[in-house]
Tab-separated table of C-alpha atoms in Angstrom:
chain	number	residue	atom	x	y	z
A	153	ALA	CA	50.710	9.568	4.981
A	154	GLN	CA	50.568	11.229	1.616
A	155	LYS	CA	52.156	9.605	-1.412
A	156	VAL	CA	52.385	10.301	-5.117
A	157	THR	CA	53.081	7.541	-7.624
A	158	GLN	CA	54.201	8.128	-11.186
A	159	ALA	CA	54.551	4.626	-12.493
A	160	GLN	CA	55.951	5.608	-15.875
A	161	THR	CA	59.673	6.218	-15.488
A	162	GLU	CA	60.289	7.176	-19.082
A	163	ILE	CA	58.131	7.653	-22.164
A	164	SER	CA	59.417	8.093	-25.712
A	165	VAL	CA	57.205	9.436	-28.465
A	166	VAL	CA	57.616	10.874	-31.916
A	167	GLU	CA	56.653	14.475	-32.512
A	168	LYS	CA	52.939	15.100	-33.015
A	169	GLU	CA	51.924	12.062	-31.046
A	170	ASP	CA	49.621	12.508	-28.052
A	171	VAL	CA	50.987	11.318	-24.725
A	172	THR	CA	49.467	10.855	-21.277
A	173	LEU	CA	51.469	10.967	-18.067
A	174	ASP	CA	49.885	9.138	-15.187
A	175	CYS	CA	49.723	10.297	-11.579
A	176	VAL	CA	48.101	8.418	-8.697
A	177	TYR	CA	48.013	9.917	-5.222
A	178	GLU	CA	47.231	8.817	-1.705
A	179	THR	CA	45.962	10.995	1.108
A	180	ARG	CA	43.670	10.596	4.078
A	181	ASP	CA	42.473	14.175	3.788
A	182	THR	CA	39.339	15.261	1.995
A	183	THR	CA	40.812	18.646	1.111
A	184	TYR	CA	44.044	18.561	-0.863
A	185	TYR	CA	45.776	20.178	-3.786
A	186	LEU	CA	47.434	18.608	-6.779
A	187	PHE	CA	50.117	20.113	-8.976
A	188	TRP	CA	52.130	19.371	-12.064
A	189	TYR	CA	55.621	20.758	-12.599
A	190	LYS	CA	57.904	20.507	-15.591
A	191	GLN	CA	61.677	20.132	-15.281
A	192	PRO	CA	63.358	20.751	-18.653
A	193	PRO	CA	66.973	19.701	-19.263
A	194	SER	CA	68.130	23.074	-17.908
A	195	GLY	CA	66.984	21.915	-14.475
A	196	GLU	CA	64.507	24.468	-13.221
A	197	LEU	CA	61.043	23.496	-11.996
A	198	VAL	CA	58.244	25.190	-13.913
A	199	PHE	CA	54.744	25.303	-12.445
A	200	LEU	CA	52.039	23.987	-14.821
A	201	ILE	CA	48.803	23.601	-12.916
A	202	ARG	CA	47.179	23.601	-9.453
A	203	ARG	CA	43.939	21.772	-8.764
A	204	ASN	CA	41.976	21.477	-5.520
A	205	SER	CA	40.155	18.327	-4.484
A	206	PHE	CA	36.712	19.862	-4.826
A	207	ASP	CA	37.151	20.839	-8.443
A	208	GLU	CA	36.886	17.755	-10.619
A	209	GLN	CA	36.438	19.610	-13.884
A	210	ASN	CA	39.004	18.728	-16.448
A	211	GLU	CA	41.195	21.561	-17.609
A	212	ILE	CA	42.642	22.384	-20.980
A	213	SER	CA	45.393	24.884	-21.663
A	214	GLY	CA	46.508	24.895	-25.258
A	215	ARG	CA	48.030	21.481	-25.989
A	216	TYR	CA	47.913	20.516	-22.333
A	217	SER	CA	44.969	18.917	-20.559
A	218	TRP	CA	44.466	17.403	-17.150
A	219	ASN	CA	42.037	14.688	-16.114
A	220	PHE	CA	41.235	14.622	-12.384
A	221	GLN	CA	39.398	11.490	-11.249
A	222	LYS	CA	38.730	11.406	-7.519
A	223	SER	CA	37.218	7.939	-7.747
A	224	THR	CA	40.578	6.484	-8.858
A	225	SER	CA	42.787	9.063	-7.051
A	226	SER	CA	44.374	10.040	-10.335
A	227	PHE	CA	45.395	13.327	-11.880
A	228	ASN	CA	46.670	12.503	-15.362
A	229	PHE	CA	48.295	14.926	-17.757
A	230	THR	CA	47.936	14.733	-21.531
A	231	ILE	CA	50.020	16.564	-24.094
A	232	THR	CA	48.369	16.695	-27.498
A	233	ALA	CA	50.511	16.886	-30.621
A	234	SER	CA	53.751	16.662	-28.682
A	235	GLN	CA	56.745	18.783	-29.669
A	236	VAL	CA	60.478	18.348	-29.133
A	237	VAL	CA	60.359	21.226	-26.641
A	238	ASP	CA	58.055	19.131	-24.463
A	239	SER	CA	60.989	16.892	-23.656
A	240	ALA	CA	61.443	17.138	-19.901
A	241	VAL	CA	60.821	15.405	-16.622
A	242	TYR	CA	57.270	15.964	-15.389
A	243	PHE	CA	56.495	15.818	-11.699
A	244	CYS	CA	53.115	15.394	-10.060
A	245	ALA	CA	52.847	16.745	-6.505
A	246	LEU	CA	50.374	16.764	-3.625
A	247	SER	CA	49.737	19.145	-0.731
A	248	ASP	CA	47.245	18.207	1.975
A	249	TYR	CA	46.135	19.035	5.513
A	250	ASN	CA	48.701	16.623	6.959
A	251	SER	CA	51.412	18.729	5.365
A	252	GLY	CA	49.856	21.951	6.529
A	253	TYR	CA	48.729	22.552	2.933
A	254	SER	CA	52.192	23.918	2.575
A	255	THR	CA	54.766	21.341	1.667
A	256	LEU	CA	54.724	19.494	-1.606
A	257	THR	CA	55.105	15.748	-1.828
A	258	PHE	CA	56.468	14.899	-5.265
A	259	GLY	CA	56.283	11.756	-7.316
A	260	LYS	CA	59.453	10.353	-8.822
A	261	GLY	CA	58.752	12.008	-12.125
A	262	THR	CA	58.238	10.800	-15.672
A	263	MET	CA	60.884	11.579	-18.235
A	264	LEU	CA	59.279	12.433	-21.588
A	265	LEU	CA	61.460	12.210	-24.678
A	266	VAL	CA	59.964	13.630	-27.846
A	267	SER	CA	61.954	12.922	-30.957
A	268	PRO	CA	61.559	14.698	-34.295
B	266	GLU	CA	57.598	38.436	-14.634
B	267	PRO	CA	58.910	38.128	-11.067
B	268	GLU	CA	61.002	35.067	-10.375
B	269	VAL	CA	62.872	33.330	-7.607
B	270	THR	CA	66.656	33.626	-7.959
B	271	GLN	CA	69.356	31.517	-6.391
B	272	THR	CA	73.114	31.881	-6.001
B	273	PRO	CA	75.471	30.337	-6.696
B	274	SER	CA	74.354	28.119	-9.537
B	275	HIS	CA	77.031	25.583	-8.650
B	276	GLN	CA	78.966	25.175	-5.438
B	277	VAL	CA	81.821	22.730	-4.926
B	278	THR	CA	82.956	22.168	-1.378
B	279	GLN	CA	85.003	19.721	0.632
B	280	MET	CA	83.453	17.359	3.124
B	281	GLY	CA	83.180	19.003	6.555
B	282	GLN	CA	83.004	22.529	5.213
B	283	GLU	CA	80.115	24.906	5.796
B	284	VAL	CA	78.102	26.171	2.846
B	285	ILE	CA	75.468	28.828	2.552
B	286	LEU	CA	73.022	28.707	-0.332
B	287	ARG	CA	71.236	31.947	-1.093
B	288	CYS	CA	67.802	32.664	-2.478
B	289	VAL	CA	65.845	35.787	-3.266
B	290	PRO	CA	62.119	34.887	-3.235
B	291	ILE	CA	59.494	36.763	-5.190
B	292	SER	CA	58.958	40.049	-3.405
B	293	ASN	CA	55.341	39.830	-2.253
B	294	HIS	CA	55.550	36.195	-1.222
B	295	LEU	CA	55.404	35.292	2.452
B	296	TYR	CA	56.105	31.558	2.472
B	297	PHE	CA	59.534	30.175	1.706
B	298	TYR	CA	60.830	26.672	1.160
B	299	TRP	CA	63.913	24.617	0.509
B	300	TYR	CA	63.781	21.345	-1.398
B	301	ARG	CA	66.555	19.095	-2.642
B	302	GLN	CA	66.891	16.711	-5.525
B	303	ILE	CA	69.606	14.104	-5.546
B	304	LEU	CA	70.667	13.404	-9.100
B	305	GLY	CA	68.052	11.372	-10.955
B	306	GLN	CA	65.703	11.193	-7.981
B	307	LYS	CA	62.555	12.965	-6.918
B	308	VAL	CA	62.314	16.398	-5.349
B	309	GLU	CA	62.247	16.173	-1.531
B	310	PHE	CA	60.946	18.764	0.903
B	311	LEU	CA	63.408	20.070	3.473
B	312	VAL	CA	61.873	22.995	5.294
B	313	SER	CA	59.214	25.689	5.126
B	314	PHE	CA	59.520	29.159	6.662
B	315	TYR	CA	56.863	31.692	7.494
B	316	ASN	CA	56.764	34.765	9.699
B	317	ASN	CA	60.449	34.446	10.513
B	318	GLU	CA	60.292	30.936	11.800
B	319	ILE	CA	60.330	27.371	10.600
B	320	SER	CA	56.791	26.065	10.093
B	321	GLU	CA	57.539	22.559	8.884
B	322	LYS	CA	60.652	20.467	8.428
B	323	SER	CA	61.397	16.988	7.175
B	324	GLU	CA	63.507	14.261	8.673
B	325	ILE	CA	66.270	15.254	6.259
B	326	PHE	CA	66.492	18.674	7.899
B	327	ASP	CA	68.624	17.729	10.883
B	328	ASP	CA	70.834	19.812	13.150
B	329	GLN	CA	73.362	20.297	10.364
B	330	PHE	CA	70.867	22.460	8.485
B	331	SER	CA	69.582	25.894	9.309
B	332	VAL	CA	67.635	28.603	7.518
B	333	GLU	CA	67.547	32.310	7.937
B	334	ARG	CA	65.947	35.389	6.449
B	335	PRO	CA	68.636	37.904	7.341
B	336	ASP	CA	66.927	40.860	5.689
B	337	GLY	CA	63.794	41.642	3.761
B	338	SER	CA	64.854	39.936	0.594
B	339	ASN	CA	67.260	37.020	1.132
B	340	PHE	CA	66.464	33.503	2.361
B	341	THR	CA	69.416	31.271	3.108
B	342	LEU	CA	70.099	27.606	3.739
B	343	LYS	CA	73.214	26.754	5.707
B	344	ILE	CA	74.769	23.325	5.958
B	345	ARG	CA	77.252	23.383	8.838
B	346	SER	CA	79.417	20.394	8.056
B	347	THR	CA	78.777	18.994	4.628
B	348	LYS	CA	78.769	15.286	3.912
B	349	LEU	CA	79.155	13.461	0.631
B	350	GLU	CA	75.464	12.577	0.663
B	351	ASP	CA	74.538	16.257	0.763
B	352	SER	CA	75.507	16.459	-2.902
B	353	ALA	CA	72.301	17.415	-4.675
B	354	MET	CA	70.413	20.182	-6.430
B	355	TYR	CA	68.879	22.517	-3.857
B	356	PHE	CA	65.794	24.413	-4.868
B	357	CYS	CA	64.350	27.443	-3.133
B	358	ALA	CA	60.637	28.135	-3.589
B	359	SER	CA	58.227	30.813	-2.486
B	360	ARG	CA	54.515	31.353	-2.603
B	361	ALA	CA	52.042	34.128	-2.128
B	362	PRO	CA	49.513	34.215	0.705
B	363	GLY	CA	46.633	31.785	0.249
B	364	LEU	CA	43.320	32.557	-1.377
B	365	ALA	CA	39.871	31.605	-0.276
B	366	GLY	CA	40.434	28.591	-2.470
B	367	GLY	CA	43.433	27.464	-0.471
B	368	PRO	CA	47.210	27.712	-0.720
B	369	ARG	CA	48.645	28.956	-3.932
B	370	GLU	CA	51.293	27.286	-6.031
B	371	GLN	CA	54.969	27.447	-5.168
B	372	TYR	CA	57.400	29.040	-7.599
B	373	PHE	CA	60.845	27.525	-7.751
B	374	GLY	CA	64.231	29.055	-8.334
B	375	PRO	CA	66.679	27.566	-10.844
B	376	GLY	CA	68.500	25.626	-8.148
B	377	THR	CA	72.019	25.439	-6.755
B	378	ARG	CA	73.966	22.332	-7.585
B	379	LEU	CA	76.007	21.392	-4.531
B	380	THR	CA	78.899	19.013	-5.028
B	381	VAL	CA	80.648	17.714	-1.914
B	382	THR	CA	84.032	16.107	-2.517
């Protein structure tokens, strides 16, 4: 069965520090999709990125970057020069053949607190 | 930018009562979902809906739950007889048809906080 582990429950940093949020996944499928969502204090879930299992290129979007390592089943998320507005809960999620490539299996989330 | 909307934002109900949570997915999306998040916990899948029928459902989605797309825009989740443990944030999500590269991302609504007393 598919599983997503976010071992870091809470991370506290000071503004301008870099921070990496870890995500380790389990799936028996060779084709799968990985996602990151952000949940700010207001509660909504905001889509950040989608990555398929065949694309191992790292991605950068502004201050955000993602490191996909199939060999270690990890899809880590780094925020460079963190800002107070980055404070949120970040969820990693997986969709695979077993779930019909439809449902999302979420990790428990990592709460990021960025202080001024 | 198109977005998923949900009403109400907060619903308080007594145990045993029926509730209907409403969602308006993004207009050109064909796949619809309900998830729930108990306070402080992870987001859990409840049900997916495509082509006017349920395509997947989780163990949580028992006979007390039902979904419906009564018209071309709304997507509803009904809980027939609420229990205390149904208290949670309920998220609706939708996604567009898949690409050659596989299923696209799901877009979530702002959620309905259900409190059962």
